[in-house]
Short mmCIF file of C-alpha atoms and ligand atoms in Angstrom, two decimals:
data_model
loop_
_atom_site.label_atom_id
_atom_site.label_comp_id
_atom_site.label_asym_id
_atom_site.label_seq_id
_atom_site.Cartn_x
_atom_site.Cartn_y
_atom_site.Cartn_z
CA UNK A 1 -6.29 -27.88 0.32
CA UNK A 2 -8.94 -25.90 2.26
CA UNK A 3 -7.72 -24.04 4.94
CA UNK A 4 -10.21 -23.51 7.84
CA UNK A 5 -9.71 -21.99 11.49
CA UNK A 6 -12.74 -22.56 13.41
CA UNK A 7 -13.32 -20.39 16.62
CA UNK A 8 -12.99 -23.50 18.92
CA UNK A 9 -9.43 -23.43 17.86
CA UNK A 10 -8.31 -20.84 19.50
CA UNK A 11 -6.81 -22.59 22.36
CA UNK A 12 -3.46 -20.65 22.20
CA UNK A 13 -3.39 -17.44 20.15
CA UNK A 14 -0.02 -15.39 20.20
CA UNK A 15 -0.62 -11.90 18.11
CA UNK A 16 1.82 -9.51 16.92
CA UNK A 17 1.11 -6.08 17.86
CA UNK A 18 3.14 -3.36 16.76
CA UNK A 19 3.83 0.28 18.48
CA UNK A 20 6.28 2.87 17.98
CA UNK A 21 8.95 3.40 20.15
CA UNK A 22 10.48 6.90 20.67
CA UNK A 23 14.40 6.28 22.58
CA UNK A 24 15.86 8.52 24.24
CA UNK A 25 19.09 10.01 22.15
CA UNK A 26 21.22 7.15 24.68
CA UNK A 27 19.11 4.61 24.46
CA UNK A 28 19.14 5.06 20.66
CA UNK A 29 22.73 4.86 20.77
CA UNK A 30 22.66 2.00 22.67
CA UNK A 31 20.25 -0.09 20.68
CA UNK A 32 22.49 1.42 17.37
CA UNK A 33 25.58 -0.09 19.14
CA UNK A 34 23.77 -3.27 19.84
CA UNK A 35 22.25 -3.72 15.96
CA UNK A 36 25.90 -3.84 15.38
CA UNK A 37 27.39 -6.17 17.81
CA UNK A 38 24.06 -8.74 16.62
CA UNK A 39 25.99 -7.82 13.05
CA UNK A 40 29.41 -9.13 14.42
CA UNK A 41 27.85 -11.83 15.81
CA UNK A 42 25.85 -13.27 13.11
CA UNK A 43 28.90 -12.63 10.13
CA UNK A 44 31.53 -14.57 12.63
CA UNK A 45 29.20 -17.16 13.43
CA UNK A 46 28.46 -17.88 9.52
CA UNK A 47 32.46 -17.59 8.81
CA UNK A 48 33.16 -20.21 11.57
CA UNK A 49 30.01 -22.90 9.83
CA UNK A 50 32.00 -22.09 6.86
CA UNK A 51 35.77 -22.76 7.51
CA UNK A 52 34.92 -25.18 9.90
CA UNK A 53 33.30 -26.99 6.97
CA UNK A 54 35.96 -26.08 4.64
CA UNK A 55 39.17 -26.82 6.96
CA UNK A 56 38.41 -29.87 8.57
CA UNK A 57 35.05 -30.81 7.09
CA UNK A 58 32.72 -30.61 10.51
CA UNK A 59 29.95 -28.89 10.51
CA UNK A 60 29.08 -26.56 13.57
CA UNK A 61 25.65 -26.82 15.39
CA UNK A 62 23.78 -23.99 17.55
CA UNK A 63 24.65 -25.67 20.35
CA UNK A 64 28.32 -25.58 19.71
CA UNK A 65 28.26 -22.10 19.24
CA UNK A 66 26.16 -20.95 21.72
CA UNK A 67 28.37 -22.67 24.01
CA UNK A 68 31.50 -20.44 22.20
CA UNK A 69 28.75 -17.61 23.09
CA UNK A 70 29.22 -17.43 26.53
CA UNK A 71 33.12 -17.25 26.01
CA UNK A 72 33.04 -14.55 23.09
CA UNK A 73 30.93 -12.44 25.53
CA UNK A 74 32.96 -12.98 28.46
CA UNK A 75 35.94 -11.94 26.58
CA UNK A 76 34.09 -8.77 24.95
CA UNK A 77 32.17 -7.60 28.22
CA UNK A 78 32.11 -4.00 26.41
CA UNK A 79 31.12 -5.45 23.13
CA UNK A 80 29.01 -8.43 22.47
CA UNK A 81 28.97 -8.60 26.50
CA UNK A 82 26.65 -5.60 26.40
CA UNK A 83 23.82 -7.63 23.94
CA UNK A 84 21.43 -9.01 26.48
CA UNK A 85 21.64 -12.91 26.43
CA UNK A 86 19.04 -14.29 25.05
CA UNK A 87 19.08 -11.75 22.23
CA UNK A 88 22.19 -13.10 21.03
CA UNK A 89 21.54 -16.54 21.42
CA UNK A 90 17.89 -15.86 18.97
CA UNK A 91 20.45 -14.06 16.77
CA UNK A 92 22.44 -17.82 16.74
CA UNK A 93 19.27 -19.37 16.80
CA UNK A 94 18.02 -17.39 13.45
CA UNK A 95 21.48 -18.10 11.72
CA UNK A 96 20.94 -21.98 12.67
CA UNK A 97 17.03 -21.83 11.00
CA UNK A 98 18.75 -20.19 8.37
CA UNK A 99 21.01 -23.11 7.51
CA UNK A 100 18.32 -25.86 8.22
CA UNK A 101 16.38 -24.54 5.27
CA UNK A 102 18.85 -24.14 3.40
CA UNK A 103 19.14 -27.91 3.75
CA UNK A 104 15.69 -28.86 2.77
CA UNK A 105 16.15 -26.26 -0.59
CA UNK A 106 14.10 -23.62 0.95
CA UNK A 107 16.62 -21.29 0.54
CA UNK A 108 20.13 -19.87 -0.99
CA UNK A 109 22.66 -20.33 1.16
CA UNK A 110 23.12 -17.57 4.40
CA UNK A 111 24.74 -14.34 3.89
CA UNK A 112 26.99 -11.86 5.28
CA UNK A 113 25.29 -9.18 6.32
CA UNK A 114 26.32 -5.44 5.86
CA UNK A 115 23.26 -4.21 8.16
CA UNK A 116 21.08 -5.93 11.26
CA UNK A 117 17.83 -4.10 11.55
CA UNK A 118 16.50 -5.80 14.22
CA UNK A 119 16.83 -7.66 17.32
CA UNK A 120 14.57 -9.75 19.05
CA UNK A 121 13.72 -11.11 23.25
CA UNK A 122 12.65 -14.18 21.92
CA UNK A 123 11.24 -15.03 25.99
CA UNK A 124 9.91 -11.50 27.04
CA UNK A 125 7.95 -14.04 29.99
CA UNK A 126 11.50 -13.66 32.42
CA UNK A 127 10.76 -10.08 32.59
CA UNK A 128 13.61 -9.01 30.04
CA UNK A 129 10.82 -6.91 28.31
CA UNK A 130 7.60 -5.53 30.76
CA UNK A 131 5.40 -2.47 30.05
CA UNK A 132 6.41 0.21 32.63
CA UNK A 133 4.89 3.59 33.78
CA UNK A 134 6.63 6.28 32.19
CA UNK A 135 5.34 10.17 33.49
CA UNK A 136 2.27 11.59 33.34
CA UNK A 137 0.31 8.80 32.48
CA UNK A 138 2.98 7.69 29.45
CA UNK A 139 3.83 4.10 28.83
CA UNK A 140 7.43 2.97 28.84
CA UNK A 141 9.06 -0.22 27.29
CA UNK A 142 11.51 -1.90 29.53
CA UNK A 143 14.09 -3.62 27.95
CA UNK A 144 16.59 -5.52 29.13
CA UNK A 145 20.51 -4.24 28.54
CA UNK A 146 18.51 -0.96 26.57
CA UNK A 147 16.41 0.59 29.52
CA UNK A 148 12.70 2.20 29.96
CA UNK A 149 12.35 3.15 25.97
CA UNK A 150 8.85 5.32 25.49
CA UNK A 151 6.21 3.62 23.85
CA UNK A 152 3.26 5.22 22.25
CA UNK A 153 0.39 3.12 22.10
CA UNK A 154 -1.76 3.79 18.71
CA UNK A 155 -4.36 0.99 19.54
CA UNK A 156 -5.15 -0.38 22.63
CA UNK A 157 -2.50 -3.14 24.13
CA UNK A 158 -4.47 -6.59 24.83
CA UNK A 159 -4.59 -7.96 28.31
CA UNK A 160 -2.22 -10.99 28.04
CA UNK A 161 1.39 -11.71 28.89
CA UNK A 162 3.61 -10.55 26.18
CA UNK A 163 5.80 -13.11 24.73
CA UNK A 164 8.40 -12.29 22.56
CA UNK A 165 9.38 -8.94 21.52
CA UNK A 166 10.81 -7.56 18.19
CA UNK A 167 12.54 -4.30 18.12
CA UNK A 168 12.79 -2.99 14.75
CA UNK A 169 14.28 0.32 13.08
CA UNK A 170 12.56 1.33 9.99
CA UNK A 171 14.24 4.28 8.66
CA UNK A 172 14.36 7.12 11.69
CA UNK A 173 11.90 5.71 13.46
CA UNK A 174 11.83 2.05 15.89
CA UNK A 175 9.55 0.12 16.44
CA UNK A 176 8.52 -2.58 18.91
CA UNK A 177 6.75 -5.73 17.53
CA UNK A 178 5.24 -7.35 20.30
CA UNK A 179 3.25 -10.84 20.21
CA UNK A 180 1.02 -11.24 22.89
CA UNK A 181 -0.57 -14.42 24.11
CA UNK A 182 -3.96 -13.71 24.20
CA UNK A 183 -6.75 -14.45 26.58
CA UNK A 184 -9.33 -17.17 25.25
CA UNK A 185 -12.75 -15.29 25.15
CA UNK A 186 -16.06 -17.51 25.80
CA UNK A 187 -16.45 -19.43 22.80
CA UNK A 188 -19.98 -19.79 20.58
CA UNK A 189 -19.21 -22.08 17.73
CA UNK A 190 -20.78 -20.87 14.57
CA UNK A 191 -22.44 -23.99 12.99
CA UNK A 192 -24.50 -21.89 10.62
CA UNK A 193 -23.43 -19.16 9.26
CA UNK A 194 -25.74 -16.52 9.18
CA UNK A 195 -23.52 -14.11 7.65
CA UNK A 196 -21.10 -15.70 5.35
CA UNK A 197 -19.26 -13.69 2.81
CA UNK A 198 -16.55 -14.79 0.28
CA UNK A 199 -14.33 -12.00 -0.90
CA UNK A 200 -12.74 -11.93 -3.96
CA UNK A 201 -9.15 -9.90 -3.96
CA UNK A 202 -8.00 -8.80 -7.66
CA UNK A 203 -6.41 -6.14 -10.10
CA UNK A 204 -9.08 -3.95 -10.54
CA UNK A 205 -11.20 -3.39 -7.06
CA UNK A 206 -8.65 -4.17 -3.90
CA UNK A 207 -11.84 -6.67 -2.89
CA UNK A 208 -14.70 -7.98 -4.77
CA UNK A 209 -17.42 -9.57 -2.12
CA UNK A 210 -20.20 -11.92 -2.82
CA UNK A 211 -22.67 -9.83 -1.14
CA UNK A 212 -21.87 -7.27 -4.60
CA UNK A 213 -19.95 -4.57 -2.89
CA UNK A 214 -16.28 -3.70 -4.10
CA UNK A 215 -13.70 -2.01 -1.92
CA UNK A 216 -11.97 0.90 -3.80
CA UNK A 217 -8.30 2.06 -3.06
CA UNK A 218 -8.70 5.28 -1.02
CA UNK A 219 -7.50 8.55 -3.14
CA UNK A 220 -4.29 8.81 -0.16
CA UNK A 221 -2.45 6.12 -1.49
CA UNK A 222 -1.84 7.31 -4.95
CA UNK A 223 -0.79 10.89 -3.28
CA UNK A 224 1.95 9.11 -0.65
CA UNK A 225 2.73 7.16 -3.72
CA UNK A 226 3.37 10.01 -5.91
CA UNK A 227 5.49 11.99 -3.32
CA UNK A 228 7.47 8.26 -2.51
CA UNK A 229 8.59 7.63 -6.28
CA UNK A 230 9.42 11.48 -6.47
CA UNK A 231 11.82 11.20 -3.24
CA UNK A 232 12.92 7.64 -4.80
CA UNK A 233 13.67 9.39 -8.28
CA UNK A 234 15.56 12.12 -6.65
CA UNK A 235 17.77 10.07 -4.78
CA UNK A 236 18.98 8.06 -8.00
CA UNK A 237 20.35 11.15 -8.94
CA UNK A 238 22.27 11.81 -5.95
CA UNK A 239 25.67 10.67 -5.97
CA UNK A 240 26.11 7.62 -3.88
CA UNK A 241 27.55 7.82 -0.18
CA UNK A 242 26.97 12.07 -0.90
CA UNK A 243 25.89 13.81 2.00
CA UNK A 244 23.03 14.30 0.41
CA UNK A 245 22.06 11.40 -0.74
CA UNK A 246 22.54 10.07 2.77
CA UNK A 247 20.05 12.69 3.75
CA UNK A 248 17.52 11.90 0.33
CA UNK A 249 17.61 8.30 1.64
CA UNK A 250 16.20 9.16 5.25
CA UNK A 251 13.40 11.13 3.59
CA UNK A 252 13.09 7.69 1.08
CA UNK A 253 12.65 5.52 4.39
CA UNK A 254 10.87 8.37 6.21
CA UNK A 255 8.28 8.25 2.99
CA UNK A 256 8.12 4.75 2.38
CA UNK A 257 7.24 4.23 6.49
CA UNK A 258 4.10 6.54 5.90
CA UNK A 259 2.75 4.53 2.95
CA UNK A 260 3.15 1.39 5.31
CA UNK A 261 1.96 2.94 8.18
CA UNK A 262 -1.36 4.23 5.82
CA UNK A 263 -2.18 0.67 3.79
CA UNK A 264 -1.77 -1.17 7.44
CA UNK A 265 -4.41 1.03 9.05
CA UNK A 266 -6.51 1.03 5.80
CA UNK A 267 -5.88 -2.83 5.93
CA UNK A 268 -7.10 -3.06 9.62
CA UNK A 269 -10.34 -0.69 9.36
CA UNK A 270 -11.73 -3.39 6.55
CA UNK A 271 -10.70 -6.67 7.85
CA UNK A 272 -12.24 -5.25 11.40
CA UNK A 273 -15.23 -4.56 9.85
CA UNK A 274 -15.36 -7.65 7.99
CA UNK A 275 -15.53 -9.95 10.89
CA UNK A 276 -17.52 -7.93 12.82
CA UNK A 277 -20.51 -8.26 9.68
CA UNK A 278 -19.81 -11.69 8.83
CA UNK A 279 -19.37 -15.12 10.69
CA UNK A 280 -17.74 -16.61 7.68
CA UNK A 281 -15.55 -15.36 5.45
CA UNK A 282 -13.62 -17.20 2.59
CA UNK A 283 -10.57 -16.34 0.58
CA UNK A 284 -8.61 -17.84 -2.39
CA UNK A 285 -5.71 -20.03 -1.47
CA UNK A 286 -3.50 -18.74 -3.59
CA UNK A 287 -0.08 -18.53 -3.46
CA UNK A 288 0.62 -15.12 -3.81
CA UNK A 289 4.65 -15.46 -3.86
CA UNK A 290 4.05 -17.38 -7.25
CA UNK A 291 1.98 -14.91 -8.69
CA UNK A 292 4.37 -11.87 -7.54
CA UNK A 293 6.83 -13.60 -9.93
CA UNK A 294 5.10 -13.85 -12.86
CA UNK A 295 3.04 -11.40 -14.79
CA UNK A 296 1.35 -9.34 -12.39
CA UNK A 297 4.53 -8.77 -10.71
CA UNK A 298 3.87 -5.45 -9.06
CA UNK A 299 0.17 -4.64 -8.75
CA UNK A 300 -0.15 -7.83 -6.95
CA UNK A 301 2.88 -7.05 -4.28
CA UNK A 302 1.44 -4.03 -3.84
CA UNK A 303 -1.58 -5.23 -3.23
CA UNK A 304 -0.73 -6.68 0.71
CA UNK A 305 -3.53 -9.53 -0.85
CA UNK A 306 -1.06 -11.74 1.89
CA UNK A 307 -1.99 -8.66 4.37
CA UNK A 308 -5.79 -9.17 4.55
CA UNK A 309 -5.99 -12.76 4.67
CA UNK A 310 -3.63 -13.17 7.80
CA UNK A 311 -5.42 -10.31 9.12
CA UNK A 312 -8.78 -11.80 8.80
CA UNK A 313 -7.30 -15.70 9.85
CA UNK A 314 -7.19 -13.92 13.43
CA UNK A 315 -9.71 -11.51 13.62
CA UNK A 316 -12.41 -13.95 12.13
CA UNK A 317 -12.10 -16.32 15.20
CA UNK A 318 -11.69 -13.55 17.54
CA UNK A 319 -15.18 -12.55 16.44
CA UNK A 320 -16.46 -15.83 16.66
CA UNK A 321 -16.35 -16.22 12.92
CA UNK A 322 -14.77 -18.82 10.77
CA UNK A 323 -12.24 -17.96 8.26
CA UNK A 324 -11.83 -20.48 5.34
CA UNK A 325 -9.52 -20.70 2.28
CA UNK A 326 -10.62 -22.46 -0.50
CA UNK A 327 -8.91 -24.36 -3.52
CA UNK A 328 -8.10 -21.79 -6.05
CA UNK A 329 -9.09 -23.28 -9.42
CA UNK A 330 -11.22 -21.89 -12.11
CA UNK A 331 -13.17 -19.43 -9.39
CA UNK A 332 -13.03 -16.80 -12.59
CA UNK A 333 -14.63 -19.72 -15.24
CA UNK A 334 -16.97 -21.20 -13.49
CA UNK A 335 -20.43 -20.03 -13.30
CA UNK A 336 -21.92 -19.81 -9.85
CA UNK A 337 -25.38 -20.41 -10.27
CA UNK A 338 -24.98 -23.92 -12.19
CA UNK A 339 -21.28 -24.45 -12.06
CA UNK A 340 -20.95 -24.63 -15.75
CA UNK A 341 -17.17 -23.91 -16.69
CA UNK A 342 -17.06 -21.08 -19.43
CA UNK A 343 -16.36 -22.02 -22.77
CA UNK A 344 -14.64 -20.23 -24.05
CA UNK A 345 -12.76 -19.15 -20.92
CA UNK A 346 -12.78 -15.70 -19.84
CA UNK A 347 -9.95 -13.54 -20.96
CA UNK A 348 -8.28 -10.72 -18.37
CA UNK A 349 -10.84 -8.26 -20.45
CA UNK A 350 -13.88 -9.61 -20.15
CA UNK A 351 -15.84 -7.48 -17.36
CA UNK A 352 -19.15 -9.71 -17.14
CA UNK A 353 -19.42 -13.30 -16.52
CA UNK A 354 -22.54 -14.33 -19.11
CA UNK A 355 -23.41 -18.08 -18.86
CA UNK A 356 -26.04 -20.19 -21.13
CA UNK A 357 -27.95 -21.05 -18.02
CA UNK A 358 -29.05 -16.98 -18.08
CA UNK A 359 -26.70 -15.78 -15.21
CA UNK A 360 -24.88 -12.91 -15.94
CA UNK A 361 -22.71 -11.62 -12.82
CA UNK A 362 -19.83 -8.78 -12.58
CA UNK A 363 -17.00 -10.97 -13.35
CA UNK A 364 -15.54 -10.87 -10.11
CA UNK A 365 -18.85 -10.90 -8.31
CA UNK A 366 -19.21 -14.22 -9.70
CA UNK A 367 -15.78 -15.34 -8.38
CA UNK A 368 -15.77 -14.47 -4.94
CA UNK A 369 -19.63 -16.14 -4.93
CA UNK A 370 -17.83 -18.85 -6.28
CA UNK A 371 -15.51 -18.49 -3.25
CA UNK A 372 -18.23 -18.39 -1.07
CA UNK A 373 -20.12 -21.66 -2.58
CA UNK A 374 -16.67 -23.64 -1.50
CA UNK A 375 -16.20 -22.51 1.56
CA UNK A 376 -20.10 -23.06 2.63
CA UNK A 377 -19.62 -26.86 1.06
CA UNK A 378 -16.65 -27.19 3.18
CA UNK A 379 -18.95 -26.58 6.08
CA UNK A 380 -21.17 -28.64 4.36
CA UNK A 381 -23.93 -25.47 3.96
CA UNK A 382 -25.63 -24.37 0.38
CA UNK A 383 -25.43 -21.24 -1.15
CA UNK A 384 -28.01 -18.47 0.20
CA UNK A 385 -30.30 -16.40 -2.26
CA UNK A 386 -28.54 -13.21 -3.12
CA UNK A 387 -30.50 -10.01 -3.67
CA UNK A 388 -28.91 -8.34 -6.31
CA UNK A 389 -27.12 -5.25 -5.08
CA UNK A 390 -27.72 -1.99 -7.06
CA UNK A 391 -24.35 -0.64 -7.85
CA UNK A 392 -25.10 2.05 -10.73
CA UNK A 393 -26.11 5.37 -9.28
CA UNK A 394 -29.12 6.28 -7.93
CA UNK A 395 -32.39 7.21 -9.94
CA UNK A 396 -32.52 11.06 -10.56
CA UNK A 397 -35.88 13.12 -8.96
CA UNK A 398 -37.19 12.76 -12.64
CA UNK A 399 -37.01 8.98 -11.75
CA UNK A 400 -35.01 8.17 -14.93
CA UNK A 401 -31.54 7.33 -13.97
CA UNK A 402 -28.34 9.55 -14.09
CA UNK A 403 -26.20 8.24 -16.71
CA UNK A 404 -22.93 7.13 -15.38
CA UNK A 405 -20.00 9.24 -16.93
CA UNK A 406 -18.31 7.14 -20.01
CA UNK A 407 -15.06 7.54 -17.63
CA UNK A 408 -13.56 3.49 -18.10
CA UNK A 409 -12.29 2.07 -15.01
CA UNK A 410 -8.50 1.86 -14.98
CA UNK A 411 -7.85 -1.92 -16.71
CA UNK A 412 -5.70 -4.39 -16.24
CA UNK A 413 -2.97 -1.96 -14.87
CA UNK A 414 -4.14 -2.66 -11.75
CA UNK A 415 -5.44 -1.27 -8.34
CA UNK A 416 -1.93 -0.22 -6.47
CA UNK A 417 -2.61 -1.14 -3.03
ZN1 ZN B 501 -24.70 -20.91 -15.32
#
């Protein structure tokens, strides 16, 4: 199925923007203390479904037990009592979700939890969550039941009412997760794409586009990498519940949070720049959770391929672009200058795409132009004339060229992204 979101779509948009949040030492303690009355809550609530289904064979909806909710926090005002409202009712409400797909086989059945990370004002519009002024020009959070909680903004907050609100602890540090309705901008359909590029994501470049160019993993990663699997390695020798390990496994999280932190801005720089160059861009609808499972397992989890493609299904739009996803099949075997399926098909090794018709393309070049062909046809538009890019080095001041160095690119193994 192709996927398409047009610009004239964009009636409604609700976008999660994320900030860190930096409590004070009580309101960290307070938010701590809340995490695990939301962890009460949610293990009772499951234990009630269950007996209640075991016992006397009923089942127990959400709105049974968010009626029991107002009693349980009546009777716990210092407890659950202190969880603002609606936070414990999403908590309910996530349990509930939790059960209904576990009715239509989506999932294993809901667990006990040991640990609640997170806890959510799933209607921030009633003023339970509102950006204040802190001092001196700072930005404050207000929170209902937690207080004014510092915010630091890292990119700019969009003007629009703020909807719901996540707040999340990731190791040390919190975080608020905020989706904001956004303001529709004028809107210029793009009916011909000027600019169109289809981008091919894969093991050995992060991205592959059809306009030639390939998108490298920056050198950082593989450092914060490196010093993550060293903390990782040093806390499996740690004996378990140790002091120290409980200290090794705050420098794990701490570590872990700065490799996120780096791929997420690395992720945002290039799908930025992508719609701001092109007013179409196409992916591969692939499922990338089947994939992860099978024999690319890691390279391809790593790879946040599911990162760049939500990125760009918002940003595209926002830009006036289109974003389009396109069937999946045989991009890698067929050629895309005659649409000839290779015979025989391609293996993982082969580099170059050769086809009897006299094309010979970079093997993933040829994909993500395949990409591109599909999405233009779904617009019902033909494939532009590409230029060939030049990606060898440049020609020496003798005008011969340099020789590349013999250095092979790493194979199969895969770009860790
Ligand atoms: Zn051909």
């Amino acid at each position: 199925m192709t996927v398409m979101y047009m610009p004239e779509q964009r009636l409604q948009m609700y976008l999660p923007f994320k900030y860190r949040l930096y409590p004070f030492r009580n309101q960290e303690r307070e938010l701590l203390r809340q995490l695990d009355e939301l962890k009460f809550l949610h293990n009772y609530a499951l234990e009630q479904r269950i007996d209640s289904w075991r016992l006397q064979k009923k089942s127990v909806s959400y709105t049974d037990q968010q009626a029991s909710l107002t009693r349980w926090r009546h009777n716990d005002m210092d407890g659950l009592g202190r969880v603002y409202i609606h936070v414990a009712q999403d908590c309910l409400h996530r349990l509930d979700n939790a059960f209904k797909s576990l009715f239509r086989q989506i999932t294993d059945y809901p667990r006990f939890k040991h640990e609640i990370t997170s806890l959510t004002y799933p209607d921030a519009y009633n003023g339970s969550v509102a950006i204040t002024e802190g001092r001196r020009d700072t930005k404050r959070l207000h929170l209902s039941k937690i207080g004014d909680v510092p915010i630091k903004y890292d990119r700019p907050l969009p003007a629009g009412r703020i909807k719901t609100c996540t707040v999340k602890r990731e190791g040390d540090r919190w975080y608020a997760v905020l989706t904001i309705e956004v303001a529709d901008a004028p809107v210029h359909a793009v009916t011909e794409p000027v600019n169109p590029v289809g981008i091919d994501l894969g093991l050995n470049h992060i991205a592959t586009l059809s306009t030639g160019e390939t998108v490298e993993p920056p050198k950082f990663f593989r450092r914060s990498e490196r010093s993550l699997r060293r903390a990782q390695q040093k806390l499996s020798r740690e004996i378990k519940g140790s002091n120290n390990w409980k200290k090794q496994k705050i420098r794990v999280a701490r570590c872990y949070a700065k490799v996120k932190d780096k791929r997420m801005d690395f992720a945002h720089k290039l799908t930025t720049g992508w719609a701001k160059q092109h007013d179409l861009i196409a992916f591969e609808d692939m499922d990338v959770r089947n994939m992860v499972h099978g024999h690319f397992a890691k390279s391809i989890s790593d790879a946040g391929w599911g990162m760049f493609r939500q990125m760009c299904s918002y940003k595209a739009p926002r830009s006036n672009g289109m974003y389009i996803e396109v069937q999946t099949i045989n991009t890698t075997q067929e050629c895309s200058k005659c649409g000839r399926t290779a015979d025989p098909p391609l293996e993982l090794e082969d580099r170059v795409y050769r086809c009897p018709c006299g094309h010979t393309e970079d093997r993933d070049v040829n994909a993500s132009r395949n990409i591109l062909g599909r999405a233009l046809a779904a617009v019902g538009q033909g494939m532009p004339e590409f230029t060939r890019v030049e990606t060898g080095p440049p020609p020496s001041r003798s005008g011969r060229r340099v020789r590349s160095s013999n250095r092979k690119p790493p194979a199969a193994k895969g770009v860790t992204f």
